[in-house]
């Protein structure tokens, strides 16, 4: 294998921007808002926040620790600390990257198209044609366009491609989302949206299904359970403060999700479209909101453009990290050059997106399999790995950190609490997902 020096971020900020870029994406805006609507509003939000704190952040720190410590892509990193027996987990991570990006690219394609719609046509009537927009040759064409951009950035390398893109786009995304939230707050009738979003009805919280979805969302949103954060951390210098990084990444991710809710719900309620909220699924953002933008007229085109531009930006920086998992594994494991790896992996993933581009039900099942099986299962395996198998994760995680008093608590969480919760969730999530796959084939 060629031993070119490993690529690195040019600065700590570069890493944080890239990692926040990975975390903040369609998950925060599209997925978070439709799941919140589907599972009873605030109760879901509270549960999601608890899981992010108790499970998500420890697993995030675990991924960063393995990545930075090994300075290797996931497959090699797991082998480095765990021996050959752990190689298959790395392979599963790479497979998850393939699976997720294949349908993620399709949804990102919709956002690209909606952004262009804002400029060229306006949103009138768009909501009614969602089924045609979302499925078929057009959906594939936009998926392809989005994948070409993603491949282009990843082929550019860690510094010049990934870091540069994220450092420009992430601040922009924050500004856009904050602006949108302010605009939404000024709409007459927005209060009903806040009430729906923020009043907690705790009767919903204890269903297994809500728990599964909140856990799946916490992992998806933080890009956990498939080696994306591990890969990014592998380009870090040895002396960065990882706990601090985890908090920054987690805070930005939750913050943007929360803000997105402050955009979506007030807008929908202010425009009297609330009856559409409860029953909505994957299409929520792409049906209800365009309708709201159409009602707003000319302003709606501007607001709609900003909204979908923010989505495209978020989706792009996340897609980059998904592709980078596959690419870094190919560079380290097969000795490929970066360009070749990006092109071949990107091409294969684009093709894998064909079924998702042709059928919403396939896309929905892919999303369910990815989150509720791959990411949660990957998180479980990873917590066991760092909790039990790695020899001294505490010292490794502590390099560059100032205060190590609570590290034993972190390890206890990884050893007992995280696996217990994830096992409990998976006990329901796996049969549920199998049923969904069965239903797809019998339909
Ligand atoms: N976190 C991203 C989002 O919220 C999705 C993602 C999942 C990215 C897993 C990388 C790995 O959109």
Coordinates of C-alpha atoms and ligand atoms in Angstrom, one line a residue:
X1 CA 0.0 0.0 0.0
X2 CA 1.3 3.4 -0.8
X3 CA 2.2 5.3 2.3
X4 CA 1.5 8.9 1.3
X5 CA 1.3 11.1 4.5
X6 CA -2.3 11.0 5.8
X7 CA -4.4 14.0 5.0
X8 CA -5.3 16.4 7.9
X9 CA -7.6 19.3 8.7
X10 CA -5.8 22.6 8.5
X11 CA -7.2 23.7 11.8
X12 CA -9.4 22.7 14.7
X13 CA -12.1 25.0 13.3
X14 CA -11.9 23.2 10.0
X15 CA -12.7 19.9 11.7
X16 CA -15.5 21.3 13.7
X17 CA -17.1 22.9 10.6
X18 CA -16.8 19.7 8.7
X19 CA -18.2 17.6 11.6
X20 CA -21.1 20.0 12.2
X21 CA -21.6 19.9 8.4
X22 CA -21.9 16.2 8.6
X23 CA -24.3 16.3 11.5
X24 CA -26.5 19.1 10.3
X25 CA -28.5 18.1 7.3
X26 CA -31.8 16.7 6.0
X27 CA -32.0 14.9 9.4
X28 CA -32.4 18.2 11.2
X29 CA -34.9 19.7 9.0
X30 CA -36.8 17.1 6.9
X31 CA -36.6 14.1 9.2
X32 CA -36.8 15.9 12.5
X33 CA -39.9 17.9 11.6
X34 CA -41.8 15.0 10.1
X35 CA -41.0 12.6 12.9
X36 CA -42.0 15.3 15.4
X37 CA -45.3 15.8 13.7
X38 CA -45.9 12.1 13.4
X39 CA -45.2 11.3 17.0
X40 CA -47.1 14.0 18.8
X41 CA -44.9 17.1 18.9
X42 CA -43.1 18.1 22.0
X43 CA -43.1 14.7 23.7
X44 CA -41.0 13.4 20.9
X45 CA -38.7 16.3 21.0
X46 CA -38.0 15.8 24.7
X47 CA -37.3 12.1 24.3
X48 CA -35.0 12.9 21.4
X49 CA -33.1 15.4 23.5
X50 CA -32.7 12.9 26.4
X51 CA -31.4 10.2 24.1
X52 CA -29.0 12.6 22.4
X53 CA -27.5 13.5 25.8
X54 CA -27.4 10.1 27.4
X55 CA -26.6 7.9 24.4
X56 CA -25.7 10.1 21.5
X57 CA -22.9 12.2 23.0
X58 CA -21.1 9.2 24.6
X59 CA -21.2 7.4 21.3
X60 CA -20.0 10.5 19.5
X61 CA -17.0 10.8 21.8
X62 CA -16.3 7.1 21.3
X63 CA -16.2 7.5 17.6
X64 CA -13.9 10.5 17.8
X65 CA -11.7 8.6 20.1
X66 CA -11.3 5.6 17.9
X67 CA -10.8 7.8 14.8
X68 CA -8.2 10.2 16.1
X69 CA -6.4 7.5 18.1
X70 CA -6.0 5.2 15.2
X71 CA -5.5 7.8 12.5
X72 CA -7.2 5.3 10.2
X73 CA -10.4 4.8 8.3
X74 CA -13.1 2.8 10.1
X75 CA -12.3 -0.7 8.8
X76 CA -8.6 -0.3 9.6
X77 CA -9.3 1.6 12.8
X78 CA -11.4 -1.2 14.3
X79 CA -8.8 -3.8 13.3
X80 CA -6.1 -1.6 14.8
X81 CA -7.7 -1.6 18.3
X82 CA -9.7 -4.8 18.1
X83 CA -8.0 -7.3 15.9
X84 CA -9.4 -9.1 12.9
X85 CA -12.6 -10.1 14.6
X86 CA -13.8 -6.5 14.3
X87 CA -13.1 -6.0 10.6
X88 CA -16.6 -7.0 9.7
X89 CA -18.1 -4.1 11.7
X90 CA -16.0 -1.7 9.6
X91 CA -17.4 -3.3 6.5
X92 CA -20.9 -2.9 7.8
X93 CA -20.1 0.8 8.3
X94 CA -19.1 1.2 4.7
X95 CA -22.2 -0.6 3.6
X96 CA -24.3 1.8 5.7
X97 CA -22.6 4.6 3.9
X98 CA -23.7 3.2 0.6
X99 CA -27.2 2.5 1.7
X100 CA -27.8 5.9 3.3
X101 CA -26.3 8.1 0.7
X102 CA -28.3 6.2 -2.0
X103 CA -31.6 7.5 -0.8
X104 CA -30.3 10.6 0.9
X105 CA -29.1 11.8 -2.5
X106 CA -32.6 11.3 -3.8
X107 CA -34.1 13.5 -1.1
X108 CA -31.3 16.0 -1.6
X109 CA -32.3 16.0 -5.3
X110 CA -35.8 17.0 -4.4
X111 CA -34.5 20.0 -2.4
X112 CA -32.3 21.0 -5.3
X113 CA -35.3 21.0 -7.5
X114 CA -37.4 22.9 -5.1
X115 CA -34.7 25.5 -4.8
X116 CA -34.8 26.0 -8.5
X117 CA -38.6 26.0 -8.5
X118 CA -38.4 29.0 -6.2
X119 CA -36.3 30.9 -8.7
X120 CA -37.9 29.8 -12.0
X121 CA -41.5 28.9 -11.4
X122 CA -42.9 29.6 -8.0
X123 CA -44.6 27.2 -5.7
X124 CA -48.2 27.3 -6.9
X125 CA -49.4 23.8 -7.6
X126 CA -46.1 22.2 -6.6
X127 CA -47.5 20.5 -3.5
X128 CA -50.0 18.6 -5.6
X129 CA -47.4 17.2 -8.0
X130 CA -45.1 16.0 -5.2
X131 CA -45.7 12.3 -6.1
X132 CA -44.5 12.9 -9.7
X133 CA -41.6 15.2 -8.6
X134 CA -40.4 12.6 -6.0
X135 CA -40.6 9.5 -8.1
X136 CA -39.3 8.7 -11.6
X137 CA -36.7 9.9 -14.1
X138 CA -36.8 13.5 -12.9
X139 CA -36.1 12.4 -9.3
X140 CA -33.2 10.4 -10.6
X141 CA -31.8 13.3 -12.7
X142 CA -31.7 15.6 -9.6
X143 CA -30.2 12.8 -7.5
X144 CA -27.5 12.4 -10.2
X145 CA -26.8 16.1 -10.2
X146 CA -26.5 16.2 -6.5
X147 CA -24.2 13.2 -6.5
X148 CA -21.9 14.9 -9.1
X149 CA -21.4 17.8 -6.8
X150 CA -20.8 15.6 -3.8
X151 CA -18.2 13.5 -5.7
X152 CA -16.6 16.7 -6.9
X153 CA -16.1 18.0 -3.3
X154 CA -14.8 14.7 -1.9
X155 CA -12.4 14.2 -4.9
X156 CA -11.0 17.6 -3.9
X157 CA -9.6 16.2 -0.7
X158 CA -9.9 16.7 3.0
X159 CA -8.6 20.3 3.2
X160 CA -9.3 21.7 -0.2
X161 CA -12.6 19.9 -0.8
X162 CA -14.4 18.9 2.4
X163 CA -13.0 21.5 4.9
X164 CA -13.2 24.4 2.5
X165 CA -16.8 23.6 1.5
X166 CA -18.0 23.2 5.1
X167 CA -16.3 26.3 6.4
X168 CA -18.0 28.5 3.8
X169 CA -21.4 26.8 3.8
X170 CA -22.0 26.1 7.5
X171 CA -22.0 29.7 8.7
X172 CA -24.2 30.5 5.8
X173 CA -26.7 27.8 6.8
X174 CA -26.8 29.1 10.3
X175 CA -27.6 32.5 9.1
X176 CA -30.3 31.3 6.8
X177 CA -32.0 29.2 9.4
X178 CA -32.0 32.0 12.0
X179 CA -33.4 34.4 9.4
X180 CA -36.2 32.0 8.6
X181 CA -37.0 31.5 12.2
X182 CA -37.3 35.2 12.7
X183 CA -39.5 35.5 9.7
X184 CA -41.7 32.7 10.9
X185 CA -42.1 34.4 14.3
X186 CA -43.5 37.5 12.7
X187 CA -46.2 35.7 10.9
X188 CA -49.6 36.3 12.4
X189 CA -50.9 33.1 14.0
X190 CA -47.5 31.6 14.6
X191 CA -48.3 30.9 18.2
X192 CA -50.4 27.9 17.4
X193 CA -47.3 26.4 15.8
X194 CA -45.2 27.0 18.8
X195 CA -47.9 25.6 21.0
X196 CA -48.0 22.4 18.9
X197 CA -44.2 22.1 18.8
X198 CA -43.5 23.0 22.4
X199 CA -46.4 21.9 24.6
X200 CA -45.6 18.5 25.9
X201 CA -48.2 15.7 26.1
X202 CA -46.3 13.1 27.9
X203 CA -48.8 10.3 27.3
X204 CA -47.1 9.6 24.0
X205 CA -43.7 9.3 25.3
X206 CA -43.7 5.8 26.6
X207 CA -44.6 3.9 23.5
X208 CA -41.9 1.7 22.2
X209 CA -42.4 3.0 18.7
X210 CA -41.8 6.6 19.7
X211 CA -38.7 5.6 21.6
X212 CA -37.3 3.7 18.5
X213 CA -37.9 6.6 16.3
X214 CA -36.4 9.1 18.7
X215 CA -33.3 6.9 19.1
X216 CA -33.0 6.4 15.4
X217 CA -33.3 10.1 14.9
X218 CA -30.7 10.9 17.5
X219 CA -28.2 8.7 15.7
X220 CA -29.0 9.8 12.2
X221 CA -28.9 13.4 13.1
X222 CA -25.5 13.2 14.8
X223 CA -24.2 11.0 12.0
X224 CA -23.5 8.2 14.4
X225 CA -23.2 4.4 14.1
X226 CA -21.6 4.2 10.7
X227 CA -18.1 5.7 11.1
X228 CA -18.6 9.1 9.6
X229 CA -17.5 10.9 12.7
X230 CA -14.7 8.3 13.2
X231 CA -13.5 9.0 9.7
X232 CA -13.5 12.8 10.2
X233 CA -11.7 12.4 13.5
X234 CA -9.0 10.3 11.8
X235 CA -7.8 13.5 10.1
X236 CA -7.3 15.3 13.4
X237 CA -4.0 16.0 15.0
X238 CA -3.4 14.0 18.1
X239 CA -3.8 16.9 20.6
X240 CA -7.3 18.2 19.9
X241 CA -9.8 18.3 22.8
X242 CA -12.3 15.7 21.9
X243 CA -14.9 16.1 24.7
X244 CA -15.1 19.8 23.8
X245 CA -15.5 18.9 20.1
X246 CA -18.3 16.5 20.9
X247 CA -20.2 19.2 22.8
X248 CA -19.8 21.7 20.0
X249 CA -20.9 19.2 17.4
X250 CA -23.8 18.0 19.5
X251 CA -24.9 21.5 20.5
X252 CA -24.9 22.8 16.9
X253 CA -26.8 19.8 15.7
X254 CA -29.5 20.0 18.3
X255 CA -29.6 23.7 18.0
X256 CA -30.3 23.6 14.2
X257 CA -32.9 20.9 14.6
X258 CA -34.7 22.9 17.3
X259 CA -34.5 26.0 15.1
X260 CA -35.8 24.2 12.1
X261 CA -38.9 23.3 14.2
X262 CA -39.2 27.0 15.0
X263 CA -39.3 27.6 11.3
X264 CA -41.5 24.8 10.1
X265 CA -44.3 24.6 12.6
X266 CA -45.2 28.3 13.0
X267 CA -45.2 28.7 9.2
X268 CA -47.5 25.8 8.7
X269 CA -49.9 26.8 11.5
X270 CA -49.8 30.5 10.6
X271 CA -51.0 29.7 7.1
X272 CA -53.8 27.4 8.3
X273 CA -52.3 24.2 7.0
X274 CA -52.2 22.5 10.4
X275 CA -54.6 19.7 9.5
X276 CA -51.9 18.4 7.3
X277 CA -49.3 18.1 10.0
X278 CA -50.3 15.0 11.9
X279 CA -50.7 12.5 9.1
X280 CA -47.6 13.6 7.2
X281 CA -44.7 11.3 6.6
X282 CA -41.6 11.6 4.5
X283 CA -43.3 14.1 2.2
X284 CA -44.3 16.6 4.9
X285 CA -41.7 19.2 4.2
X286 CA -42.1 18.9 0.5
X287 CA -45.9 19.1 0.4
X288 CA -47.0 21.3 3.3
X289 CA -44.3 24.0 3.2
X290 CA -44.5 24.6 -0.6
X291 CA -48.2 25.1 -0.1
X292 CA -47.4 27.7 2.6
X293 CA -44.8 29.4 0.3
X294 CA -47.4 29.5 -2.5
X295 CA -49.9 31.2 -0.2
X296 CA -47.3 33.8 0.7
X297 CA -46.9 34.9 -2.9
X298 CA -43.8 36.7 -4.0
X299 CA -42.4 36.7 -0.4
X300 CA -43.0 33.0 -0.4
X301 CA -40.6 32.5 -3.3
X302 CA -37.9 34.3 -1.5
X303 CA -38.5 32.5 1.8
X304 CA -38.9 29.2 0.0
X305 CA -35.6 29.8 -1.9
X306 CA -33.8 30.5 1.4
X307 CA -35.4 27.5 3.0
X308 CA -34.5 25.0 0.3
X309 CA -31.1 26.5 -0.2
X310 CA -30.4 25.8 3.5
X311 CA -31.6 22.3 2.9
X312 CA -29.4 21.8 -0.1
X313 CA -26.4 23.1 1.8
X314 CA -27.1 20.9 4.8
X315 CA -27.6 17.9 2.7
X316 CA -24.4 18.5 0.7
X317 CA -22.1 18.7 3.7
X318 CA -23.7 15.6 5.2
X319 CA -23.6 13.6 1.9
X320 CA -19.9 14.5 1.7
X321 CA -19.3 12.8 5.0
X322 CA -21.3 9.7 4.0
X323 CA -19.2 9.4 0.8
X324 CA -16.0 10.1 2.7
X325 CA -16.5 6.9 4.8
X326 CA -16.6 4.8 1.7
X327 CA -13.8 6.7 0.0
X328 CA -11.4 6.6 3.0
X329 CA -12.0 2.9 3.3
X330 CA -11.1 2.4 -0.3
X331 CA -8.0 4.6 -0.1
X332 CA -6.7 2.8 3.0
X333 CA -7.9 -0.7 2.3
X334 CA -7.5 -1.0 -1.5
X335 CA -4.8 1.5 -2.0
X336 CA -6.9 3.5 -4.5
X337 CA -6.3 7.1 -5.2
X338 CA -8.8 9.6 -3.8
X339 CA -10.2 10.7 -7.2
X340 CA -10.7 7.2 -8.4
X341 CA -12.3 6.1 -5.1
X342 CA -14.7 9.1 -5.1
X343 CA -15.7 8.5 -8.7
X344 CA -16.3 4.8 -8.4
X345 CA -18.0 4.9 -5.0
X346 CA -20.1 7.9 -6.0
X347 CA -21.1 6.1 -9.3
X348 CA -22.1 2.9 -7.5
X349 CA -24.1 4.9 -4.9
X350 CA -25.9 6.9 -7.6
X351 CA -27.0 3.6 -9.2
X352 CA -28.1 2.2 -5.9
X353 CA -30.3 5.3 -5.6
X354 CA -32.4 4.2 -8.6
X355 CA -35.0 2.2 -6.7
X356 CA -35.3 5.0 -4.2
X357 CA -35.8 7.5 -6.9
X358 CA -38.5 5.4 -8.5
X359 CA -40.6 4.6 -5.5
X360 CA -41.3 6.5 -2.3
X361 CA -42.2 3.3 -0.5
X362 CA -38.8 1.9 -1.3
X363 CA -37.1 5.1 -0.1
X364 CA -39.0 5.0 3.1
X365 CA -38.0 1.4 3.8
X366 CA -34.4 2.2 3.0
X367 CA -34.5 5.0 5.5
X368 CA -36.0 2.7 8.1
X369 CA -33.4 -0.1 7.5
X370 CA -30.6 2.4 7.6
X371 CA -31.6 4.1 10.9
X372 CA -33.4 1.5 12.9
X373 CA -31.0 -1.3 12.0
X374 CA -27.7 -0.1 10.7
X375 CA -27.1 3.0 12.8
X376 CA -28.6 1.7 16.0
X377 CA -26.9 -1.7 15.6
X378 CA -23.7 0.1 14.6
X379 CA -24.0 2.2 17.7
X380 CA -24.5 -0.8 19.9
X381 CA -21.5 -2.6 18.5
X382 CA -19.4 0.5 18.8
X383 CA -20.3 1.1 22.4
X384 CA -19.4 -2.5 23.3
X385 CA -16.2 -2.1 21.3
X386 CA -15.0 1.0 23.1
X387 CA -16.5 0.1 26.4
X388 CA -15.2 -3.5 26.6
X389 CA -12.7 -4.3 23.9
X390 CA -10.5 -1.2 23.5
X391 CA -7.7 -1.4 26.1
X392 CA -7.6 2.1 27.4
X393 CA -10.2 4.3 25.8
X394 CA -10.0 6.7 28.7
X395 CA -6.4 7.7 28.2
X396 CA -6.9 7.9 24.5
X397 CA -10.0 10.1 24.7
X398 CA -8.2 12.2 27.3
X399 CA -5.3 13.3 25.1
X400 CA -5.7 17.1 24.7
X401 CA -8.6 17.2 27.2
X402 CA -8.4 19.4 30.3
X403 CA -10.7 17.8 32.8
X404 CA -10.8 14.0 32.9
X405 CA -12.8 13.5 36.1
X406 CA -16.0 12.4 34.4
X407 CA -14.3 10.0 32.0
X408 CA -15.0 6.9 34.1
X409 CA -18.7 7.9 33.9
X410 CA -18.4 8.0 30.1
X411 CA -17.0 4.5 30.1
X412 CA -19.7 3.2 32.4
X413 CA -22.3 4.7 30.0
X414 CA -20.7 2.9 27.1
X415 CA -20.4 -0.3 28.9
X416 CA -23.9 -0.6 30.4
X417 CA -26.4 2.2 29.7
X418 CA -25.9 2.7 26.0
X419 CA -25.9 -1.1 25.2
X420 CA -29.0 -1.7 27.4
X421 CA -31.0 1.1 25.9
X422 CA -30.0 0.2 22.3
X423 CA -30.8 -3.5 22.9
X424 CA -34.2 -2.5 24.2
X425 CA -34.8 -0.3 21.2
X426 CA -33.5 -2.8 18.7
X427 CA -35.7 -5.6 20.1
X428 CA -38.6 -3.6 18.7
X429 CA -36.9 -1.9 15.8
X430 CA -35.6 -5.0 14.0
X431 CA -39.0 -6.9 13.9
X432 CA -40.7 -3.6 12.9
X433 CA -38.2 -3.1 10.1
X434 CA -38.5 -6.7 8.9
X435 CA -42.3 -6.2 8.8
X436 CA -41.8 -3.0 6.7
X437 CA -39.6 -4.9 4.3
X438 CA -42.1 -7.7 4.1
X439 CA -44.9 -5.3 3.4
X440 CA -42.9 -3.7 0.6
X441 CA -42.5 -7.0 -1.2
X442 CA -46.1 -8.1 -0.7
X443 CA -47.5 -4.8 -1.9
Ligands
LIG1 N1 -26.5 13.6 10.1 C1 -27.0 13.8 8.7 C2 -28.3 14.5 8.7 O1 -28.8 14.9 9.7 C3 -27.1 12.4 8.1 C4 -26.0 11.5 8.2 C5 -26.2 10.3 8.8 C6 -24.7 11.8 7.8 C7 -25.1 9.4 9.0 C8 -23.7 11.0 7.9 C9 -23.9 9.8 8.6 O2 -28.8 14.8 7.7

